[in-house]
mmCIF file of C-alpha atoms in Angstrom:
data_model
loop_
_atom_site.group_PDB
_atom_site.id
_atom_site.type_symbol
_atom_site.label_atom_id
_atom_site.label_comp_id
_atom_site.label_asym_id
_atom_site.label_seq_id
_atom_site.Cartn_x
_atom_site.Cartn_y
_atom_site.Cartn_z
ATOM 1 C CA MET K 271 102.317 121.014 125.062
ATOM 2 C CA VAL K 272 100.050 118.046 125.810
ATOM 3 C CA PRO K 273 101.579 114.824 124.452
ATOM 4 C CA ALA K 274 99.549 112.840 121.921
ATOM 5 C CA VAL K 275 97.784 109.799 123.290
ATOM 6 C CA SER K 276 99.303 106.650 121.840
ATOM 7 C CA GLN K 277 96.802 104.280 120.315
ATOM 8 C CA ARG K 278 97.159 100.558 119.797
ATOM 9 C CA LYS K 279 97.521 99.635 116.142
ATOM 10 C CA PRO K 280 94.313 97.993 114.840
ATOM 11 C CA PRO K 281 94.599 94.231 114.292
ATOM 12 C CA ASP K 282 94.558 92.599 110.890
ATOM 13 C CA VAL K 283 91.469 90.595 111.807
ATOM 14 C CA ILE K 284 88.767 90.523 114.469
ATOM 15 C CA VAL K 285 87.363 87.101 115.367
ATOM 16 C CA VAL K 286 83.886 87.202 116.919
ATOM 17 C CA GLY K 287 83.540 84.203 119.228
ATOM 18 C CA ALA K 288 85.932 82.631 121.750
ATOM 19 C CA GLY K 289 84.770 79.032 121.385
ATOM 20 C CA ALA K 290 86.695 76.208 119.746
ATOM 21 C CA VAL K 291 86.092 77.432 116.190
ATOM 22 C CA GLY K 292 86.977 81.049 116.967
ATOM 23 C CA ALA K 293 90.066 79.914 118.872
ATOM 24 C CA ALA K 294 91.215 77.773 115.949
ATOM 25 C CA CYS K 295 90.665 80.667 113.545
ATOM 26 C CA ALA K 296 92.761 82.922 115.781
ATOM 27 C CA TYR K 297 95.452 80.254 116.108
ATOM 28 C CA HIS K 298 95.879 79.671 112.380
ATOM 29 C CA ALA K 299 95.568 83.358 111.526
ATOM 30 C CA GLY K 300 98.321 84.075 114.045
ATOM 31 C CA ARG K 301 100.509 81.354 112.559
ATOM 32 C CA ALA K 302 99.942 82.942 109.153
ATOM 33 C CA GLY K 303 101.435 86.169 110.467
ATOM 34 C CA LEU K 304 98.234 88.127 111.119
ATOM 35 C CA SER K 305 97.531 90.126 114.254
ATOM 36 C CA VAL K 306 94.236 89.043 115.812
ATOM 37 C CA THR K 307 91.727 90.349 118.334
ATOM 38 C CA VAL K 308 89.086 87.918 119.646
ATOM 39 C CA VAL K 309 85.842 89.384 121.008
ATOM 40 C CA ASP K 310 83.153 87.520 122.946
ATOM 41 C CA ARG K 311 80.315 88.695 125.149
ATOM 42 C CA GLY K 312 81.152 85.948 127.659
ATOM 43 C CA PRO K 313 84.210 83.970 128.773
ATOM 44 C CA VAL K 314 86.329 81.635 126.683
ATOM 45 C CA ALA K 315 84.218 78.610 125.686
ATOM 46 C CA GLY K 316 81.187 80.159 127.334
ATOM 47 C CA GLY K 317 78.749 79.032 124.640
ATOM 48 C CA THR K 318 78.411 75.830 122.617
ATOM 49 C CA THR K 319 82.009 74.724 123.232
ATOM 50 C CA GLY K 320 81.616 74.722 127.002
ATOM 51 C CA ALA K 321 78.509 72.570 126.719
ATOM 52 C CA GLY K 322 80.111 70.049 124.357
ATOM 53 C CA GLU K 323 81.641 66.639 124.873
ATOM 54 C CA GLY K 324 84.819 67.390 122.947
ATOM 55 C CA ASN K 325 84.229 64.873 120.190
ATOM 56 C CA ILE K 326 86.569 64.570 117.214
ATOM 57 C CA LEU K 327 84.697 62.205 114.920
ATOM 58 C CA VAL K 328 84.855 60.721 111.466
ATOM 59 C CA SER K 329 82.487 57.859 112.293
ATOM 60 C CA ASP K 330 79.286 59.900 112.010
ATOM 61 C CA LYS K 331 80.032 61.514 108.645
ATOM 62 C CA GLU K 332 79.074 60.236 105.227
ATOM 63 C CA PRO K 333 81.555 60.537 102.352
ATOM 64 C CA GLY K 334 81.674 64.078 101.023
ATOM 65 C CA PRO K 335 82.983 67.531 101.935
ATOM 66 C CA GLU K 336 82.281 67.304 105.661
ATOM 67 C CA LEU K 337 84.170 64.024 105.916
ATOM 68 C CA GLU K 338 87.102 65.600 104.054
ATOM 69 C CA LEU K 339 87.014 68.424 106.597
ATOM 70 C CA ALA K 340 86.882 65.909 109.455
ATOM 71 C CA LEU K 341 89.834 63.893 108.155
ATOM 72 C CA LEU K 342 91.930 67.039 107.829
ATOM 73 C CA SER K 343 90.864 68.193 111.279
ATOM 74 C CA GLY K 344 91.706 64.847 112.832
ATOM 75 C CA GLN K 345 95.223 65.114 111.456
ATOM 76 C CA LEU K 346 95.549 68.672 112.788
ATOM 77 C CA TRP K 347 94.251 67.665 116.238
ATOM 78 C CA ARG K 348 96.936 64.980 116.415
ATOM 79 C CA GLU K 349 99.550 67.638 115.678
ATOM 80 C CA LEU K 350 98.017 70.028 118.202
ATOM 81 C CA ALA K 351 98.099 67.321 120.862
ATOM 82 C CA ASP K 352 101.892 67.455 120.662
ATOM 83 C CA ALA K 353 102.042 71.260 120.506
ATOM 84 C CA LEU K 354 99.567 72.196 123.259
ATOM 85 C CA PRO K 355 99.714 71.419 127.002
ATOM 86 C CA PRO K 356 98.529 67.942 128.022
ATOM 87 C CA ASP K 357 95.621 69.369 130.010
ATOM 88 C CA ILE K 358 93.566 69.546 126.799
ATOM 89 C CA GLU K 359 93.140 65.797 127.502
ATOM 90 C CA TYR K 360 93.457 64.696 123.890
ATOM 91 C CA GLU K 361 92.543 61.020 123.872
ATOM 92 C CA PRO K 362 92.596 58.962 120.650
ATOM 93 C CA LYS K 363 90.304 56.351 122.166
ATOM 94 C CA GLY K 364 88.374 55.461 119.012
ATOM 95 C CA GLY K 365 84.666 55.078 118.452
ATOM 96 C CA LEU K 366 82.390 52.061 118.473
ATOM 97 C CA VAL K 367 79.077 52.258 116.638
ATOM 98 C CA VAL K 368 76.749 49.408 117.618
ATOM 99 C CA ALA K 369 73.700 47.929 115.938
ATOM 100 C CA ASP K 370 71.006 46.085 117.839
ATOM 101 C CA ASP K 371 69.539 44.169 114.883
ATOM 102 C CA ARG K 372 70.556 42.769 111.500
ATOM 103 C CA GLU K 373 68.892 45.537 109.485
ATOM 104 C CA ARG K 374 70.777 48.307 111.282
ATOM 105 C CA LEU K 375 73.998 46.325 111.065
ATOM 106 C CA ASP K 376 73.614 45.991 107.285
ATOM 107 C CA ALA K 377 73.105 49.765 106.987
ATOM 108 C CA LEU K 378 76.099 50.417 109.252
ATOM 109 C CA ARG K 379 78.214 48.005 107.216
ATOM 110 C CA ALA K 380 77.325 49.828 103.989
ATOM 111 C CA LEU K 381 78.180 53.209 105.511
ATOM 112 C CA ALA K 382 81.503 51.911 106.805
ATOM 113 C CA ALA K 383 82.406 50.520 103.366
ATOM 114 C CA ALA K 384 81.752 53.910 101.768
ATOM 115 C CA GLN K 385 83.720 55.689 104.489
ATOM 116 C CA SER K 386 86.636 53.282 104.073
ATOM 117 C CA ALA K 387 86.767 54.090 100.371
ATOM 118 C CA ALA K 388 87.059 57.763 101.361
ATOM 119 C CA GLY K 389 90.029 57.204 103.670
ATOM 120 C CA VAL K 390 88.424 56.308 107.020
ATOM 121 C CA GLU K 391 89.696 53.430 109.138
ATOM 122 C CA ALA K 392 86.622 51.299 109.869
ATOM 123 C CA TYR K 393 86.595 47.693 111.051
ATOM 124 C CA GLU K 394 83.549 45.516 111.520
ATOM 125 C CA VAL K 395 83.290 43.853 114.930
ATOM 126 C CA PRO K 396 81.141 40.700 115.165
ATOM 127 C CA ALA K 397 78.794 40.304 118.094
ATOM 128 C CA ALA K 398 80.997 37.667 119.716
ATOM 129 C CA ALA K 399 83.968 40.056 119.848
ATOM 130 C CA LEU K 400 82.180 43.146 121.172
ATOM 131 C CA ARG K 401 83.081 42.546 124.792
ATOM 132 C CA ASP K 402 86.757 42.382 123.884
ATOM 133 C CA LEU K 403 86.467 46.107 123.136
ATOM 134 C CA GLU K 404 83.787 47.023 125.694
ATOM 135 C CA PRO K 405 83.477 44.429 128.492
ATOM 136 C CA HIS K 406 80.368 46.053 130.017
ATOM 137 C CA LEU K 407 78.228 46.244 126.869
ATOM 138 C CA ALA K 408 74.765 44.731 127.060
ATOM 139 C CA PRO K 409 74.320 41.293 125.464
ATOM 140 C CA GLY K 410 72.236 40.698 122.358
ATOM 141 C CA LEU K 411 73.729 43.320 120.030
ATOM 142 C CA ALA K 412 74.062 42.322 116.373
ATOM 143 C CA GLY K 413 77.519 43.777 115.856
ATOM 144 C CA ALA K 414 79.403 47.029 115.479
ATOM 145 C CA VAL K 415 81.998 49.002 113.542
ATOM 146 C CA HIS K 416 85.169 50.222 115.241
ATOM 147 C CA TYR K 417 86.588 53.621 114.184
ATOM 148 C CA PRO K 418 90.140 54.047 115.579
ATOM 149 C CA GLN K 419 90.420 57.648 114.306
ATOM 150 C CA ASP K 420 87.703 58.995 116.611
ATOM 151 C CA ALA K 421 89.106 60.993 119.535
ATOM 152 C CA GLN K 422 88.155 63.400 122.303
ATOM 153 C CA VAL K 423 89.489 66.556 123.954
ATOM 154 C CA MET K 424 88.480 68.593 126.985
ATOM 155 C CA PRO K 425 86.764 71.312 124.918
ATOM 156 C CA ALA K 426 86.995 74.364 127.174
ATOM 157 C CA LEU K 427 90.691 73.876 127.912
ATOM 158 C CA ALA K 428 91.430 73.077 124.269
ATOM 159 C CA ALA K 429 89.869 76.391 123.231
ATOM 160 C CA ALA K 430 91.736 78.268 125.961
ATOM 161 C CA ARG K 431 95.085 76.737 125.010
ATOM 162 C CA LEU K 432 94.542 77.477 121.317
ATOM 163 C CA LEU K 433 93.789 81.099 122.150
ATOM 164 C CA ARG K 434 96.866 81.413 124.327
ATOM 165 C CA ALA K 435 99.045 79.890 121.611
ATOM 166 C CA SER K 436 97.528 82.199 118.984
ATOM 167 C CA GLY K 437 98.966 85.340 120.534
ATOM 168 C CA ALA K 438 95.594 87.039 120.001
ATOM 169 C CA ARG K 439 94.365 89.909 122.128
ATOM 170 C CA LEU K 440 91.206 88.865 124.008
ATOM 171 C CA ARG K 441 88.277 91.149 124.727
ATOM 172 C CA LEU K 442 85.913 89.077 126.858
ATOM 173 C CA GLY K 443 82.622 90.198 128.331
ATOM 174 C CA GLU K 444 82.204 92.555 125.385
ATOM 175 C CA GLU K 445 79.150 92.035 123.202
ATOM 176 C CA VAL K 446 79.361 92.678 119.478
ATOM 177 C CA THR K 447 76.218 94.580 118.470
ATOM 178 C CA GLY K 448 76.920 94.955 114.760
ATOM 179 C CA LEU K 449 79.471 95.209 111.969
ATOM 180 C CA LEU K 450 81.016 98.402 110.667
ATOM 181 C CA THR K 451 81.325 98.934 106.921
ATOM 182 C CA THR K 452 82.715 101.542 104.577
ATOM 183 C CA ALA K 453 80.573 103.536 102.150
ATOM 184 C CA ALA K 454 81.488 100.918 99.539
ATOM 185 C CA GLY K 455 80.142 98.129 101.748
ATOM 186 C CA ARG K 456 83.441 96.641 102.904
ATOM 187 C CA VAL K 457 83.943 95.542 106.506
ATOM 188 C CA ARG K 458 85.982 97.923 108.626
ATOM 189 C CA GLY K 459 85.406 96.474 112.098
ATOM 190 C CA VAL K 460 82.751 95.762 114.721
ATOM 191 C CA ARG K 461 80.605 97.801 117.077
ATOM 192 C CA THR K 462 80.585 96.555 120.655
ATOM 193 C CA THR K 463 79.064 97.546 123.961
ATOM 194 C CA ARG K 464 82.401 99.181 124.807
ATOM 195 C CA GLY K 465 82.902 101.052 121.551
ATOM 196 C CA ASP K 466 84.044 100.482 117.986
ATOM 197 C CA LEU K 467 86.920 98.177 117.050
ATOM 198 C CA HIS K 468 88.524 98.513 113.648
ATOM 199 C CA ALA K 469 90.065 95.904 111.376
ATOM 200 C CA PRO K 470 89.990 95.209 107.634
ATOM 201 C CA ALA K 471 88.620 91.692 108.196
ATOM 202 C CA VAL K 472 86.085 90.121 110.571
ATOM 203 C CA VAL K 473 85.542 86.386 111.161
ATOM 204 C CA ASN K 474 82.048 85.328 112.192
ATOM 205 C CA ALA K 475 82.681 82.443 114.607
ATOM 206 C CA ALA K 476 79.746 83.288 116.856
ATOM 207 C CA GLY K 477 78.346 79.764 117.082
ATOM 208 C CA ALA K 478 74.598 79.486 117.599
ATOM 209 C CA TRP K 479 74.350 83.288 117.469
ATOM 210 C CA ALA K 480 76.227 83.587 114.163
ATOM 211 C CA GLY K 481 73.105 83.889 112.029
ATOM 212 C CA SER K 482 72.202 87.373 113.151
ATOM 213 C CA LEU K 483 75.708 88.806 113.479
ATOM 214 C CA ALA K 484 75.814 90.231 109.951
ATOM 215 C CA SER K 485 72.073 90.487 109.280
ATOM 216 C CA GLY K 486 72.140 94.266 109.672
ATOM 217 C CA ILE K 487 74.373 94.589 106.606
ATOM 218 C CA GLY K 488 72.567 92.004 104.480
ATOM 219 C CA ALA K 489 74.841 89.051 105.146
ATOM 220 C CA GLY K 490 72.864 87.027 107.686
ATOM 221 C CA LEU K 491 72.781 83.247 107.699
ATOM 222 C CA PRO K 492 69.911 80.909 108.686
ATOM 223 C CA VAL K 493 71.730 79.524 111.729
ATOM 224 C CA LEU K 494 69.366 78.153 114.376
ATOM 225 C CA PRO K 495 70.128 76.868 117.880
ATOM 226 C CA ARG K 496 69.540 73.109 118.118
ATOM 227 C CA ARG K 497 69.325 72.322 121.812
ATOM 228 C CA GLY K 498 70.901 69.235 123.312
ATOM 229 C CA PHE K 499 71.403 67.816 126.799
ATOM 230 C CA VAL K 500 74.255 65.879 128.370
ATOM 231 C CA LEU K 501 74.113 63.844 131.571
ATOM 232 C CA VAL K 502 77.305 63.645 133.644
ATOM 233 C CA THR K 503 77.831 60.781 136.092
ATOM 234 C CA GLU K 504 79.922 60.562 139.218
ATOM 235 C CA PRO K 505 83.609 59.702 138.569
ATOM 236 C CA LEU K 506 84.089 56.029 137.787
ATOM 237 C CA PRO K 507 86.829 53.574 136.932
ATOM 238 C CA ARG K 508 87.128 53.227 133.161
ATOM 239 C CA VAL K 509 83.931 51.254 132.484
ATOM 240 C CA VAL K 510 83.491 52.745 128.987
ATOM 241 C CA ARG K 511 86.642 52.628 126.890
ATOM 242 C CA HIS K 512 85.490 54.211 123.611
ATOM 243 C CA LYS K 513 82.903 56.654 122.415
ATOM 244 C CA VAL K 514 80.030 54.219 122.028
ATOM 245 C CA TYR K 515 76.829 55.093 120.247
ATOM 246 C CA THR K 516 73.957 53.392 118.493
ATOM 247 C CA ALA K 517 73.627 53.327 114.715
ATOM 248 C CA ASP K 518 70.546 55.560 114.711
ATOM 249 C CA TYR K 519 72.682 58.471 115.998
ATOM 250 C CA VAL K 520 73.858 59.227 112.441
ATOM 251 C CA ALA K 521 70.266 59.512 111.235
ATOM 252 C CA ASP K 522 69.401 61.817 114.131
ATOM 253 C CA VAL K 523 72.306 64.116 113.290
ATOM 254 C CA ALA K 524 71.066 64.402 109.703
ATOM 255 C CA GLY K 525 67.401 64.771 110.695
ATOM 256 C CA ASP K 526 65.444 67.981 110.177
ATOM 257 C CA THR K 527 62.557 67.591 112.589
ATOM 258 C CA ALA K 528 62.136 70.302 115.200
ATOM 259 C CA ALA K 529 60.776 67.793 117.714
ATOM 260 C CA LEU K 530 62.864 66.064 120.366
ATOM 261 C CA ARG K 531 65.013 63.223 119.052
ATOM 262 C CA THR K 532 67.300 61.104 121.187
ATOM 263 C CA SER K 533 69.854 58.409 120.436
ATOM 264 C CA THR K 534 72.225 56.717 122.828
ATOM 265 C CA VAL K 535 75.781 58.014 123.133
ATOM 266 C CA VAL K 536 77.996 56.958 126.052
ATOM 267 C CA GLU K 537 81.659 57.740 126.643
ATOM 268 C CA GLY K 538 84.096 57.832 129.491
ATOM 269 C CA THR K 539 86.475 60.704 130.151
ATOM 270 C CA ALA K 540 90.047 60.935 131.370
ATOM 271 C CA ALA K 541 88.785 62.605 134.559
ATOM 272 C CA GLY K 542 86.407 59.721 135.394
ATOM 273 C CA PRO K 543 82.807 60.874 134.775
ATOM 274 C CA VAL K 544 80.801 59.230 132.014
ATOM 275 C CA LEU K 545 79.073 61.549 129.550
ATOM 276 C CA ILE K 546 75.640 60.485 128.285
ATOM 277 C CA GLY K 547 73.817 61.925 125.269
ATOM 278 C CA ALA K 548 72.461 62.734 122.801
ATOM 279 C CA SER K 549 69.309 64.764 122.275
ATOM 280 C CA ARG K 550 68.358 67.270 119.580
ATOM 281 C CA GLU K 551 65.478 69.698 119.232
ATOM 282 C CA LEU K 552 64.831 73.103 117.715
ATOM 283 C CA SER K 553 63.492 75.048 120.668
ATOM 284 C CA GLY K 554 65.168 78.444 120.399
ATOM 285 C CA PHE K 555 67.516 79.633 123.134
ATOM 286 C CA ASP K 556 65.551 77.908 125.884
ATOM 287 C CA ARG K 557 67.871 76.363 128.479
ATOM 288 C CA THR K 558 65.079 74.793 130.528
ATOM 289 C CA LEU K 559 66.003 71.224 131.438
ATOM 290 C CA SER K 560 63.658 68.738 129.795
ATOM 291 C CA ILE K 561 62.823 65.842 132.142
ATOM 292 C CA PRO K 562 61.511 63.681 129.244
ATOM 293 C CA ALA K 563 64.787 64.188 127.373
ATOM 294 C CA LEU K 564 66.915 63.357 130.416
ATOM 295 C CA ARG K 565 64.870 60.234 131.136
ATOM 296 C CA ARG K 566 65.354 59.038 127.568
ATOM 297 C CA LEU K 567 69.099 59.604 127.788
ATOM 298 C CA ALA K 568 69.410 57.731 131.075
ATOM 299 C CA ALA K 569 67.289 54.818 129.869
ATOM 300 C CA GLY K 570 69.273 54.496 126.664
ATOM 301 C CA ALA K 571 72.578 54.505 128.511
ATOM 302 C CA VAL K 572 71.483 51.811 130.954
ATOM 303 C CA ALA K 573 70.131 49.670 128.114
ATOM 304 C CA LEU K 574 73.509 49.856 126.377
ATOM 305 C CA PHE K 575 75.627 49.604 129.556
ATOM 306 C CA PRO K 576 73.629 47.889 132.347
ATOM 307 C CA VAL K 577 76.525 48.551 134.749
ATOM 308 C CA LEU K 578 75.410 52.209 134.811
ATOM 309 C CA ALA K 579 72.039 51.373 136.392
ATOM 310 C CA GLY K 580 73.272 52.102 139.915
ATOM 311 C CA VAL K 581 75.477 55.043 139.038
ATOM 312 C CA ARG K 582 74.524 58.574 140.111
ATOM 313 C CA ALA K 583 74.097 61.331 137.554
ATOM 314 C CA LEU K 584 75.618 64.371 139.253
ATOM 315 C CA ARG K 585 74.435 66.994 136.818
ATOM 316 C CA ALA K 586 72.936 67.719 133.423
ATOM 317 C CA TYR K 587 73.492 70.679 131.154
ATOM 318 C CA ALA K 588 72.097 72.115 127.953
ATOM 319 C CA GLY K 589 73.924 73.488 124.931
ATOM 320 C CA PHE K 590 72.963 74.962 121.577
ATOM 321 C CA ARG K 591 74.366 73.454 118.418
ATOM 322 C CA PRO K 592 74.597 75.976 115.552
ATOM 323 C CA TYR K 593 72.358 74.331 112.972
ATOM 324 C CA LEU K 594 72.170 75.128 109.259
ATOM 325 C CA PRO K 595 69.446 73.583 107.082
ATOM 326 C CA ASP K 596 71.778 71.512 104.884
ATOM 327 C CA HIS K 597 73.831 70.270 107.874
ATOM 328 C CA LEU K 598 77.056 71.730 106.488
ATOM 329 C CA PRO K 599 79.004 74.611 108.023
ATOM 330 C CA ALA K 600 79.468 78.002 106.390
ATOM 331 C CA ILE K 601 83.196 78.549 105.930
ATOM 332 C CA GLY K 602 84.830 81.222 103.815
ATOM 333 C CA PRO K 603 84.492 84.786 102.516
ATOM 334 C CA ASP K 604 81.042 86.291 102.113
ATOM 335 C CA PRO K 605 80.892 87.865 98.624
ATOM 336 C CA ARG K 606 78.087 90.163 99.768
ATOM 337 C CA VAL K 607 80.392 91.960 102.204
ATOM 338 C CA PRO K 608 84.110 92.036 101.357
ATOM 339 C CA GLY K 609 86.255 91.439 104.411
ATOM 340 C CA LEU K 610 83.673 89.269 106.174
ATOM 341 C CA VAL K 611 84.596 85.598 106.582
ATOM 342 C CA HIS K 612 82.200 83.051 108.080
ATOM 343 C CA ALA K 613 83.203 80.103 110.277
ATOM 344 C CA CYS K 614 79.947 78.821 111.739
ATOM 345 C CA GLY K 615 77.078 76.345 111.442
ATOM 346 C CA HIS K 616 79.012 73.215 112.438
ATOM 347 C CA GLU K 617 76.096 71.962 114.566
ATOM 348 C CA GLY K 618 77.472 69.354 116.999
ATOM 349 C CA ALA K 619 80.783 68.861 115.188
ATOM 350 C CA GLY K 620 82.404 72.236 115.802
ATOM 351 C CA ILE K 621 85.039 71.077 118.274
ATOM 352 C CA GLY K 622 86.145 68.245 116.029
ATOM 353 C CA LEU K 623 86.126 70.386 112.877
ATOM 354 C CA ALA K 624 87.645 73.500 114.457
ATOM 355 C CA PRO K 625 91.323 73.120 113.448
ATOM 356 C CA ALA K 626 90.576 72.524 109.760
ATOM 357 C CA THR K 627 88.040 75.347 109.775
ATOM 358 C CA GLY K 628 90.636 77.679 111.264
ATOM 359 C CA LEU K 629 93.195 76.637 108.661
ATOM 360 C CA LEU K 630 90.741 77.308 105.800
ATOM 361 C CA VAL K 631 89.793 80.678 107.272
ATOM 362 C CA ALA K 632 93.448 81.676 107.596
ATOM 363 C CA ARG K 633 94.033 80.759 103.968
ATOM 364 C CA ALA K 634 91.014 82.829 102.945
ATOM 365 C CA LEU K 635 92.311 85.798 104.935
ATOM 366 C CA THR K 636 95.749 85.606 103.331
ATOM 367 C CA GLY K 637 94.627 84.895 99.770
ATOM 368 C CA GLY K 638 95.628 81.252 99.838
ATOM 369 C CA GLU K 639 94.113 78.558 97.656
ATOM 370 C CA LEU K 640 91.300 76.429 99.109
ATOM 371 C CA PRO K 641 90.645 72.777 98.205
ATOM 372 C CA GLY K 642 87.859 72.197 95.693
ATOM 373 C CA TRP K 643 85.683 70.330 98.185
ATOM 374 C CA THR K 644 85.327 73.492 100.283
ATOM 375 C CA ARG K 645 82.902 74.898 97.683
ATOM 376 C CA ALA K 646 80.127 73.075 99.540
ATOM 377 C CA PHE K 647 80.729 75.363 102.542
ATOM 378 C CA ARG K 648 80.455 78.682 100.693
ATOM 379 C CA PRO K 649 78.259 81.120 102.630
ATOM 380 C CA GLU K 650 76.612 82.506 99.498
ATOM 381 C CA ARG K 651 74.509 79.358 99.188
ATOM 382 C CA PHE K 652 72.246 81.049 101.748
ATOM 383 C CA ALA K 653 72.148 84.450 100.054
ATOM 384 C CA ALA K 654 68.361 84.285 99.762
ATOM 385 C CA ALA K 655 67.782 82.963 103.299
ATOM 386 C CA PRO K 656 64.494 84.316 104.715
ATOM 387 C CA LYS K 657 64.768 86.740 107.619
ATOM 388 C CA GLU K 658 62.350 84.691 109.710
ATOM 389 C CA ALA K 659 64.914 81.878 109.848
ATOM 390 C CA ARG K 660 67.081 83.916 112.189
ATOM 391 C CA PRO K 661 66.909 82.904 115.851
ATOM 392 C CA GLU K 662 65.903 85.168 118.679
ATOM 393 C CA GLY K 663 68.745 86.637 120.708
ATOM 394 C CA GLY K 664 71.711 88.825 119.991
ATOM 395 C CA PRO K 665 75.171 87.885 118.783
ATOM 396 C CA PRO K 666 78.123 87.419 121.115
#
């Protein structure tokens, strides 16, 4: 008699995407007692996460649901910093948002007052005291606001450590080509380039490719890739102590133009290099380096920190932020397809918002109660999204 071939028991949930958001979903689902398989067509953090700066910010968010998500995530990151290995380089260095004229300072002051009322620590810094916080800042700035709750992690290692701590089974280098459903329209797994994987729940954490993941079963989302570049300098002594950016960065994040927009963002890292951003443009999945964008980034950084004028930029890289039209992520069950849960569309805030997103997804998977402010993230708000809004390119 030929013995029966033993088969691995299907997991409780399949997470599509091995970036920071997918890793956090796997981590919290595992802590909730679920068995998890994570599938990605590339390596861990091979997409948006690997091209990110690792920012954990409250400073760039106006009062509302996203700020609530950011405050919760900041608390969870502080807890994770104690639970995960130190090589995630969690650094609670704080943020400094600077204004170069009185008008921008007044707008920044009003935003900070509203954020403070919502639970954010925000302290105005007069022009005369700026160099106490950042000795190498350019002179002539009107003032700033200091945000002690802003932090940073090394994004790729943070995602990898979350995945390891989750206990999830990883299937890397395996592209998901579609979702499997029952005759009644309920999710029953995913189809991949290596075969079918079965599970009663699937989490769409596919980043910039998340829009098309479920389009074949009528549950697509209008996620678009918003390209951005980062310049990386040679290792330096700590010449930039905080995440420092200009007040117009917040407006650029909330902007809807497809054209290139740049605002100055400069921050040091624990390893020594200085990271310089930020640019945004809707240009599809085109990774071509834009010389005009890089020149703008370099010029802005030198204007803010003249000490960088003689520093070499060793490399530049592009990433794709998963952009949704209302600038809010899609988090939670999709009522069009039972068993499908979305965790995508965080644009440039995915690393910072990942732990809270993962916690909310785990609650959704286990029937837990979600806070009222999460209604703003419901995926069904895009139920009538036009097909032409989907980007070119396949899902992870």
